[in-house]
Short mmCIF file of C-alpha atoms and ligand atoms in Angstrom, two decimals:
data_model
loop_
_atom_site.label_atom_id
_atom_site.label_comp_id
_atom_site.label_asym_id
_atom_site.label_seq_id
_atom_site.Cartn_x
_atom_site.Cartn_y
_atom_site.Cartn_z
CA MET A 231 -9.23 -13.91 33.23
CA LYS A 232 -6.36 -16.27 32.50
CA LYS A 233 -8.32 -19.46 32.86
CA CYS A 234 -10.83 -18.73 30.14
CA LEU A 235 -11.22 -21.16 27.25
CA GLN A 236 -9.91 -18.67 24.68
CA ASN A 237 -6.66 -18.33 26.66
CA MET A 238 -5.94 -22.06 26.83
CA ASP A 239 -4.10 -24.11 24.27
CA VAL A 240 -6.68 -26.75 23.45
CA LYS A 241 -5.72 -27.45 19.85
CA ASN A 242 -5.80 -31.19 19.02
CA LYS A 243 -6.36 -32.02 22.68
CA LYS A 244 -8.71 -34.37 24.42
CA VAL A 245 -11.08 -32.10 26.29
CA ILE A 246 -13.46 -33.03 29.07
CA LEU A 247 -16.39 -30.63 28.84
CA ARG A 248 -18.68 -30.43 31.87
CA VAL A 249 -22.05 -28.97 30.94
CA ASP A 250 -25.36 -28.59 32.71
CA TYR A 251 -27.77 -30.65 30.61
CA ASN A 252 -30.16 -31.05 33.51
CA VAL A 253 -33.09 -30.38 31.17
CA PRO A 254 -36.77 -31.30 31.53
CA ILE A 255 -37.47 -34.57 29.66
CA LYS A 256 -40.81 -36.34 29.31
CA ASN A 257 -41.13 -39.73 27.60
CA GLY A 258 -37.72 -39.24 26.03
CA LYS A 259 -38.66 -35.81 24.64
CA ILE A 260 -36.74 -32.69 25.64
CA LEU A 261 -39.21 -30.04 26.74
CA ASP A 262 -36.79 -27.11 27.01
CA ASP A 263 -33.49 -27.11 25.11
CA THR A 264 -32.20 -23.73 26.31
CA LYS A 265 -29.42 -25.23 28.43
CA ILE A 266 -28.21 -27.36 25.50
CA LYS A 267 -28.20 -24.50 23.00
CA GLU A 268 -26.36 -22.25 25.43
CA THR A 269 -23.32 -24.55 25.31
CA LEU A 270 -23.01 -24.60 21.51
CA ASP A 271 -20.51 -21.72 21.34
CA THR A 272 -18.12 -23.67 23.53
CA ILE A 273 -18.65 -26.95 21.68
CA ASN A 274 -18.20 -25.36 18.25
CA TYR A 275 -15.04 -23.60 19.40
CA LEU A 276 -13.59 -26.92 20.57
CA LEU A 277 -14.56 -28.59 17.31
CA ASN A 278 -12.79 -25.82 15.38
CA GLU A 279 -9.73 -26.48 17.48
CA ASN A 280 -9.79 -30.10 16.37
CA CYS A 281 -10.48 -31.45 19.85
CA GLN A 282 -11.87 -34.80 20.86
CA ILE A 283 -14.68 -33.83 23.21
CA ILE A 284 -15.87 -35.87 26.17
CA ILE A 285 -19.11 -34.37 27.45
CA MET A 286 -20.24 -34.93 31.02
CA SER A 287 -23.37 -33.78 32.81
CA HIS A 288 -25.70 -34.69 35.61
CA LEU A 289 -29.48 -35.07 35.17
CA GLY A 290 -31.90 -35.11 38.09
CA LYS A 291 -31.16 -36.81 41.38
CA ILE A 292 -30.29 -40.51 41.40
CA LYS A 293 -31.34 -42.37 44.51
CA THR A 294 -32.49 -45.78 43.24
CA GLU A 295 -31.81 -48.13 40.30
CA GLN A 296 -35.25 -47.15 38.91
CA ASP A 297 -34.16 -43.51 38.64
CA LYS A 298 -31.66 -44.59 36.00
CA GLN A 299 -34.34 -45.13 33.36
CA LYS A 300 -35.92 -41.75 33.94
CA TYR A 301 -32.65 -39.85 34.04
CA THR A 302 -30.56 -41.30 31.24
CA LEU A 303 -28.77 -38.69 29.12
CA GLU A 304 -29.22 -40.71 25.93
CA PRO A 305 -32.06 -38.49 24.60
CA VAL A 306 -29.86 -35.46 25.15
CA ALA A 307 -27.00 -37.03 23.17
CA ASN A 308 -29.43 -37.76 20.32
CA TYR A 309 -30.73 -34.21 20.48
CA LEU A 310 -27.25 -32.71 20.39
CA LYS A 311 -26.52 -34.66 17.18
CA ASN A 312 -28.98 -32.43 15.36
CA LEU A 313 -27.42 -29.23 16.61
CA ILE A 314 -23.78 -29.76 15.69
CA GLN A 315 -21.94 -30.76 12.54
CA THR A 316 -20.29 -33.88 13.83
CA GLU A 317 -20.89 -37.35 15.19
CA VAL A 318 -22.07 -37.52 18.80
CA TYR A 319 -21.56 -40.91 20.41
CA PHE A 320 -23.13 -41.93 23.69
CA THR A 321 -21.82 -44.40 26.21
CA LYS A 322 -23.56 -45.85 29.24
CA ASP A 323 -20.17 -46.36 30.73
CA ILE A 324 -18.97 -43.84 33.27
CA LEU A 325 -16.49 -45.85 35.27
CA SER A 326 -14.39 -48.59 33.69
CA GLU A 327 -11.19 -49.33 31.82
CA ASP A 328 -13.32 -49.90 28.70
CA LEU A 329 -14.39 -46.28 28.89
CA LYS A 330 -10.76 -45.24 28.77
CA LYS A 331 -10.28 -47.35 25.65
CA ARG A 332 -13.39 -45.85 24.08
CA VAL A 333 -12.12 -42.33 24.79
CA ASN A 334 -8.74 -43.14 23.28
CA GLU A 335 -10.41 -44.29 20.06
CA LEU A 336 -12.07 -40.90 19.57
CA LYS A 337 -10.96 -39.02 16.49
CA PRO A 338 -10.51 -35.26 16.30
CA LYS A 339 -13.85 -33.41 16.04
CA GLU A 340 -15.77 -36.34 17.51
CA VAL A 341 -17.94 -36.06 20.57
CA LEU A 342 -18.56 -38.72 23.19
CA MET A 343 -21.23 -38.05 25.77
CA LEU A 344 -21.05 -40.07 28.95
CA GLU A 345 -24.08 -41.27 30.87
CA ASN A 346 -25.38 -39.15 33.78
CA THR A 347 -22.54 -38.51 36.24
CA ARG A 348 -24.93 -38.96 39.14
CA PHE A 349 -25.34 -42.64 38.32
CA ALA A 350 -22.08 -42.89 40.28
CA ASP A 351 -24.09 -41.82 43.34
CA LEU A 352 -25.62 -45.29 43.51
CA GLN A 353 -22.22 -46.51 44.60
CA GLY A 354 -21.96 -44.55 47.83
CA LYS A 355 -22.59 -41.02 46.52
CA LEU A 356 -19.26 -41.00 44.68
CA GLU A 357 -20.19 -38.03 42.48
CA SER A 358 -21.94 -35.84 45.07
CA SER A 359 -19.35 -36.44 47.77
CA CYS A 360 -16.58 -35.53 45.33
CA ASP A 361 -14.88 -38.89 45.79
CA ILE A 362 -11.20 -38.46 45.08
CA GLN A 363 -10.70 -41.76 43.23
CA LEU A 364 -13.62 -41.00 40.94
CA SER A 365 -12.38 -37.44 40.37
CA MET A 366 -8.96 -38.78 39.44
CA PHE A 367 -10.38 -41.41 37.13
CA TRP A 368 -12.55 -38.90 35.28
CA ALA A 369 -9.66 -36.43 35.10
CA SER A 370 -7.50 -39.16 33.55
CA LEU A 371 -9.85 -39.31 30.54
CA GLY A 372 -8.70 -35.99 29.09
CA ASP A 373 -5.86 -33.49 28.73
CA ILE A 374 -7.86 -30.42 29.63
CA PHE A 375 -11.03 -29.75 31.59
CA VAL A 376 -13.50 -27.09 30.47
CA ASN A 377 -16.27 -26.26 32.90
CA ASP A 378 -19.32 -24.68 31.29
CA ALA A 379 -21.84 -26.01 33.80
CA PHE A 380 -22.76 -22.76 35.48
CA GLY A 381 -26.00 -24.21 36.85
CA THR A 382 -24.19 -26.67 39.07
CA SER A 383 -21.07 -24.67 39.89
CA HIS A 384 -22.17 -24.03 43.47
CA ARG A 385 -21.75 -27.76 44.08
CA GLN A 386 -18.53 -29.49 45.00
CA HIS A 387 -18.96 -32.66 42.97
CA ALA A 388 -16.44 -35.02 41.39
CA SER A 389 -17.39 -34.08 37.81
CA ASN A 390 -16.96 -30.33 38.25
CA TYR A 391 -14.83 -29.55 41.31
CA GLY A 392 -12.98 -32.87 41.52
CA ILE A 393 -11.73 -33.07 37.93
CA ALA A 394 -10.52 -29.45 38.05
CA LYS A 395 -8.17 -30.36 40.85
CA HIS A 396 -6.24 -32.80 38.70
CA ILE A 397 -5.79 -31.50 35.15
CA PRO A 398 -5.34 -28.05 33.60
CA SER A 399 -8.76 -26.44 33.68
CA CYS A 400 -10.61 -23.41 32.42
CA ILE A 401 -14.11 -22.02 32.08
CA GLY A 402 -16.20 -22.12 28.91
CA PHE A 403 -18.09 -19.32 27.19
CA LEU A 404 -21.42 -19.82 28.95
CA MET A 405 -19.77 -19.71 32.37
CA GLN A 406 -17.89 -16.56 31.37
CA LYS A 407 -21.06 -14.88 30.14
CA GLU A 408 -22.91 -15.72 33.35
CA ILE A 409 -20.16 -14.40 35.59
CA TYR A 410 -19.66 -11.28 33.49
CA CYS A 411 -23.37 -10.40 33.42
CA LEU A 412 -23.97 -11.10 37.07
CA ASP A 413 -20.85 -9.21 38.11
CA SER A 414 -21.44 -6.14 36.03
CA LEU A 415 -25.17 -5.90 36.46
CA VAL A 416 -25.74 -6.90 40.04
CA LYS A 417 -22.44 -6.21 41.75
CA ASN A 418 -21.94 -2.74 40.26
CA PRO A 419 -25.44 -1.81 39.21
CA LYS A 420 -26.53 1.52 37.83
CA HIS A 421 -28.97 3.25 40.17
CA PRO A 422 -31.83 3.34 40.85
CA PHE A 423 -31.39 -0.39 41.35
CA VAL A 424 -34.60 -2.33 41.95
CA VAL A 425 -34.65 -5.88 43.24
CA SER A 426 -37.73 -8.07 43.08
CA MET A 427 -37.60 -11.01 45.47
CA SER A 428 -40.50 -13.41 45.45
CA GLY A 429 -41.17 -17.09 45.11
CA ALA A 430 -41.15 -20.04 47.41
CA LYS A 431 -37.78 -20.80 48.93
CA ILE A 432 -37.76 -18.19 51.67
CA ASP A 433 -35.31 -19.79 54.06
CA ASP A 434 -32.79 -20.40 51.26
CA LYS A 435 -32.98 -16.82 50.09
CA ILE A 436 -32.53 -14.91 53.31
CA GLU A 437 -28.78 -14.50 52.81
CA LEU A 438 -29.24 -13.15 49.33
CA LEU A 439 -31.94 -10.83 50.62
CA GLU A 440 -29.63 -9.48 53.34
CA ASN A 441 -26.92 -8.97 50.74
CA LEU A 442 -29.03 -7.30 48.06
CA ILE A 443 -30.90 -4.99 50.41
CA GLN A 444 -27.59 -3.21 51.09
CA LYS A 445 -27.08 -2.52 47.40
CA CYS A 446 -30.54 -1.80 46.04
CA ASP A 447 -32.73 1.29 46.21
CA TYR A 448 -36.02 -0.61 46.26
CA LEU A 449 -36.94 -4.15 47.18
CA LEU A 450 -40.27 -5.30 45.75
CA CYS A 451 -41.65 -8.40 47.45
CA GLY A 452 -44.05 -11.06 46.30
CA GLY A 453 -44.82 -14.75 46.89
CA GLY A 454 -43.65 -16.40 50.07
CA ILE A 455 -41.15 -13.62 50.82
CA ALA A 456 -43.94 -11.02 50.91
CA ASN A 457 -46.14 -13.31 52.98
CA THR A 458 -43.36 -13.78 55.53
CA CYS A 459 -42.82 -10.01 55.73
CA LEU A 460 -46.56 -9.43 56.18
CA LYS A 461 -46.72 -12.11 58.85
CA ALA A 462 -43.81 -10.50 60.67
CA LEU A 463 -45.81 -7.25 60.63
CA ASN A 464 -48.75 -9.09 62.23
CA PHE A 465 -50.97 -9.19 59.15
CA ASN A 466 -53.14 -12.27 58.87
CA VAL A 467 -51.84 -14.29 55.91
CA GLY A 468 -54.22 -17.20 56.49
CA GLN A 469 -52.81 -20.45 55.13
CA SER A 470 -50.40 -18.78 52.73
CA LEU A 471 -46.90 -19.99 51.99
CA ALA A 472 -44.56 -18.29 54.45
CA SER A 473 -41.61 -19.12 56.64
CA TYR A 474 -42.40 -20.43 60.10
CA ASN A 475 -38.79 -20.51 61.19
CA PRO A 476 -38.44 -18.00 64.08
CA ILE A 477 -34.84 -17.22 63.17
CA ILE A 478 -35.79 -16.38 59.59
CA ILE A 479 -38.71 -14.24 60.80
CA GLN A 480 -36.36 -12.37 63.12
CA ARG A 481 -33.92 -11.74 60.28
CA ILE A 482 -36.78 -10.53 58.05
CA GLN A 483 -37.94 -8.21 60.85
CA LYS A 484 -34.45 -6.77 61.15
CA ILE A 485 -34.23 -6.18 57.39
CA MET A 486 -37.61 -4.42 57.41
CA LEU A 487 -36.75 -2.28 60.42
CA GLU A 488 -33.46 -1.11 58.97
CA ASN A 489 -34.72 -0.56 55.44
CA LYS A 490 -38.21 0.87 55.80
CA GLU A 491 -37.89 3.23 52.84
CA LYS A 492 -36.64 0.57 50.48
CA ILE A 493 -39.14 -2.24 51.00
CA MET A 494 -42.39 -2.47 49.09
CA LEU A 495 -45.02 -4.99 50.12
CA PRO A 496 -48.29 -6.06 48.46
CA LEU A 497 -51.42 -3.97 48.98
CA ASP A 498 -53.79 -6.58 47.60
CA ALA A 499 -53.90 -10.20 46.55
CA ILE A 500 -55.65 -12.89 44.59
CA VAL A 501 -56.46 -15.62 47.06
CA GLY A 502 -57.46 -19.23 46.91
CA ASN A 503 -58.94 -21.21 49.74
CA THR A 504 -57.92 -24.34 51.61
CA TYR A 505 -61.29 -26.11 51.32
CA ASP A 506 -62.47 -25.11 47.85
CA GLU A 507 -60.30 -25.65 44.74
CA SER A 508 -62.49 -23.40 42.61
CA TYR A 509 -62.42 -20.47 45.05
CA VAL A 510 -60.58 -17.43 43.65
CA LYS A 511 -61.09 -13.99 45.13
CA TYR A 512 -59.59 -10.51 45.01
CA LYS A 513 -58.83 -9.11 48.47
CA LEU A 514 -57.08 -6.15 50.06
CA ILE A 515 -54.10 -7.32 52.06
CA ASP A 516 -55.62 -6.45 55.45
CA LYS A 517 -58.76 -8.49 54.67
CA ILE A 518 -57.22 -11.94 54.41
CA ASP A 519 -59.19 -14.63 56.28
CA ASP A 520 -57.88 -17.60 58.21
CA ASN A 521 -58.54 -20.09 55.40
CA ASP A 522 -57.30 -17.85 52.59
CA VAL A 523 -54.17 -18.65 50.64
CA ILE A 524 -52.47 -15.68 48.97
CA LEU A 525 -51.50 -16.91 45.51
CA ASP A 526 -50.85 -13.75 43.50
CA VAL A 527 -50.46 -10.00 43.85
CA GLY A 528 -53.32 -7.71 42.85
CA ILE A 529 -53.57 -4.68 40.60
CA LYS A 530 -52.90 -2.08 43.34
CA THR A 531 -49.67 -3.82 44.19
CA LEU A 532 -48.59 -3.77 40.56
CA GLU A 533 -49.38 -0.05 40.30
CA LYS A 534 -47.33 0.63 43.39
CA TYR A 535 -44.39 -1.44 42.10
CA LYS A 536 -44.60 0.36 38.77
CA THR A 537 -43.49 3.61 40.42
CA ALA A 538 -40.14 2.02 41.28
CA ILE A 539 -39.77 0.17 37.99
CA GLN A 540 -40.42 3.20 35.78
CA ASN A 541 -37.34 5.06 37.01
CA ALA A 542 -35.03 2.11 37.49
CA GLN A 543 -31.70 1.73 35.69
CA THR A 544 -31.13 -1.85 36.84
CA ILE A 545 -33.71 -4.47 37.80
CA PHE A 546 -32.90 -7.88 39.21
CA ILE A 547 -35.72 -10.41 39.47
CA ASN A 548 -35.67 -13.57 41.52
CA GLY A 549 -38.74 -15.74 42.08
CA THR A 550 -42.25 -15.34 40.71
CA LEU A 551 -44.76 -12.97 42.28
CA GLY A 552 -47.39 -15.66 42.48
CA TYR A 553 -48.29 -19.27 41.84
CA TYR A 554 -47.82 -18.71 38.10
CA GLU A 555 -48.12 -22.41 37.16
CA ASP A 556 -51.90 -21.98 37.62
CA ILE A 557 -53.15 -19.52 35.01
CA ARG A 558 -55.59 -18.01 37.53
CA PHE A 559 -52.63 -16.80 39.57
CA ALA A 560 -50.17 -15.95 36.77
CA ASN A 561 -51.34 -12.41 36.08
CA GLY A 562 -49.12 -10.69 38.65
CA THR A 563 -45.98 -12.40 37.33
CA LYS A 564 -46.94 -11.69 33.71
CA GLU A 565 -47.86 -8.03 34.26
CA PHE A 566 -44.70 -7.58 36.26
CA PHE A 567 -42.53 -8.87 33.38
CA GLN A 568 -44.47 -6.57 31.06
CA MET A 569 -43.73 -3.50 33.22
CA VAL A 570 -40.09 -4.50 33.56
CA SER A 571 -39.64 -5.02 29.83
CA ASN A 572 -41.22 -1.60 29.14
CA SER A 573 -38.67 0.11 31.37
CA GLN A 574 -35.33 1.56 30.24
CA ALA A 575 -33.47 -0.50 32.83
CA ALA A 576 -31.00 -3.34 32.35
CA THR A 577 -33.10 -6.31 33.40
CA ILE A 578 -31.71 -9.55 34.79
CA VAL A 579 -33.62 -12.64 35.81
CA GLY A 580 -31.83 -15.05 38.13
CA GLY A 581 -33.65 -18.11 39.40
CA GLY A 582 -34.87 -21.40 37.95
CA ASP A 583 -38.61 -20.74 38.12
CA SER A 584 -38.39 -17.04 37.39
CA ALA A 585 -36.32 -17.83 34.29
CA SER A 586 -38.78 -20.42 33.00
CA ALA A 587 -41.72 -18.12 33.81
CA ALA A 588 -40.04 -15.33 31.80
CA ARG A 589 -39.61 -17.71 28.86
CA ASN A 590 -43.02 -19.36 29.07
CA LEU A 591 -44.82 -16.03 29.38
CA GLY A 592 -43.01 -14.71 26.27
CA TYR A 593 -40.45 -12.32 27.73
CA GLU A 594 -37.24 -14.12 26.78
CA ASN A 595 -36.22 -11.54 24.18
CA LYS A 596 -37.52 -8.55 26.05
CA LEU A 597 -35.18 -8.79 29.01
CA THR A 598 -31.45 -8.04 29.07
CA TYR A 599 -30.32 -11.31 30.54
CA ILE A 600 -31.77 -14.54 31.88
CA SER A 601 -29.30 -16.51 33.93
CA SER A 602 -29.16 -20.25 33.30
CA GLY A 603 -28.51 -21.15 36.92
CA GLY A 604 -31.01 -20.98 39.78
CA GLY A 605 -29.13 -22.12 42.88
CA ALA A 606 -25.78 -21.13 41.40
CA THR A 607 -26.94 -17.58 40.66
CA LEU A 608 -28.23 -17.15 44.17
CA ALA A 609 -25.07 -18.65 45.67
CA TYR A 610 -22.88 -16.36 43.61
CA LEU A 611 -24.84 -13.23 44.39
CA GLY A 612 -25.07 -14.12 48.06
CA SER A 613 -21.44 -15.04 48.69
CA SER A 614 -19.56 -13.93 45.54
CA SER A 615 -18.09 -17.37 45.18
CA LEU A 616 -18.84 -20.68 43.51
CA LYS A 617 -17.07 -23.84 44.58
CA ALA A 618 -16.42 -25.31 41.14
CA LEU A 619 -15.28 -21.95 39.82
CA ASP A 620 -12.93 -21.42 42.74
CA ALA A 621 -11.41 -24.83 42.03
CA ILE A 622 -10.39 -23.51 38.61
CA LEU A 623 -9.55 -19.90 39.34
CA GLU A 624 -7.83 -20.11 42.68
CA GLU A 625 -6.61 -23.52 43.63
CA GLU A 626 -3.32 -25.04 42.62
CA ARG A 627 -3.48 -28.36 40.89
CA ILE A 628 -2.44 -31.14 43.22
CA GLU A 629 -0.62 -33.09 40.55
CA THR A 630 -1.16 -34.51 37.11
CA LEU A 631 -2.10 -38.10 37.41
CA ASP A 632 -1.37 -41.07 35.33
CA LEU A 633 -3.95 -43.70 36.18
P1 LIG B 865 -36.74 -19.27 41.59
O1 LIG B 865 -36.70 -20.71 41.12
O2 LIG B 865 -36.94 -18.30 40.49
O3 LIG B 865 -35.61 -18.93 42.52
P2 LIG B 865 -38.63 -20.03 43.65
O4 LIG B 865 -38.38 -21.46 43.38
O5 LIG B 865 -38.22 -19.49 44.98
O6 LIG B 865 -38.06 -19.11 42.48
O7 LIG B 865 -40.14 -19.68 43.54
C1 LIG B 865 -40.95 -20.02 42.44
C2 LIG B 865 -42.10 -20.82 42.94
O8 LIG B 865 -42.80 -20.05 43.90
C3 LIG B 865 -43.09 -21.15 41.85
O9 LIG B 865 -43.28 -22.56 41.85
C4 LIG B 865 -44.35 -20.44 42.31
O10 LIG B 865 -45.52 -21.16 42.04
C5 LIG B 865 -44.17 -20.31 43.78
N1 LIG B 865 -44.93 -19.22 44.37
C6 LIG B 865 -44.81 -17.91 44.13
N2 LIG B 865 -45.72 -17.22 44.86
C7 LIG B 865 -46.42 -18.12 45.57
C8 LIG B 865 -47.48 -18.04 46.51
N3 LIG B 865 -48.00 -16.87 46.86
N4 LIG B 865 -47.93 -19.18 47.05
C9 LIG B 865 -47.42 -20.38 46.69
N5 LIG B 865 -46.41 -20.53 45.81
C10 LIG B 865 -45.92 -19.41 45.25
MG1 LIG B 866 -37.32 -22.57 41.97
#
């Protein structure tokens, strides 16, 4: 790929680096630093090349002035200081002539992190609507744009898509790794190829499901996806999470009809109950009552899924098999990761919750690859394209601006 960081002349240049530092923060403390650490290869490369680095990222969604306190990137800038061998400055400024001056004062090997790009959304959604003036202003801060924010690359925002339209741009090492792994493992997988689709966002995942079912040998279902399939087969799923959108149900029915041999559905479940918090029961899948809520898969389901996993060469996992945030319903997800990590297959996790479940349950180093992007991974696998990536790889630059 021509537009990879290692193929660009960045030496002694002012580089705008877009990262995805949308990390969980509580009371100013970073709870999971994975996304920060994953960008260090790119940052250290730029430092070696004597660059002045301007780091930009979004954090959370900014709808009101109050959100600004909760979603400031200042703790992230302080955290980054301890991970790299140089000064990291932070500025609350994202949009003024003073910012330009501040950037021009930067010395080689210094880093300036700007405040959350989405603060610009308080002025008429300038960031999220990819406002052209804002894109041009941000682009004017540097000589070269490096996009390493895989997690947000399915979005067409000013700080990722917009900047790329106006200055020479390339993709960083994290972005390259993500694309390489997803391409080689999921687009041209070794067979048998097993896909596990579970979790909550059924309506958002239908396209991916339709795409992956063509390529895989087995589709193992859990969570809301399984419940929707069971519902479409006229099983009683009680009050369980499932899609109620008739179009989605029709599409699920079509997938099931055309791929009977490939699809595996739960045989049993751990259920909760709508009127009693403490109620937890094991049930066979055809014994679910009206007030039951299916919250995890049972042991028979796991045994059935094991038959597919044991022989697999490639396994792709999206979504958790149950409501894993509650320990009483985490067993299915945990046992599933255990079976997967025992297999000989290349194992890829793609999805925000499935990735954090894999880490929190202790499987980070036992799987081949955990993608850093939830929505972006799904968008890429579903449509083979990402807006911010396309802006760099395909589009011509409009012009170089002098603002
Ligand atoms: P990902 O982020 O990996 O793409 P999702 O966001 O679609 O996955 O799904 C993960 C979420 O699904 C978790 O919050 C989990 O608690 C929830 N979930 C999984 N199974 C169930 C279930 N049976 N009932 C309710 N929630 C579930
Ligand atoms: Mg999720």
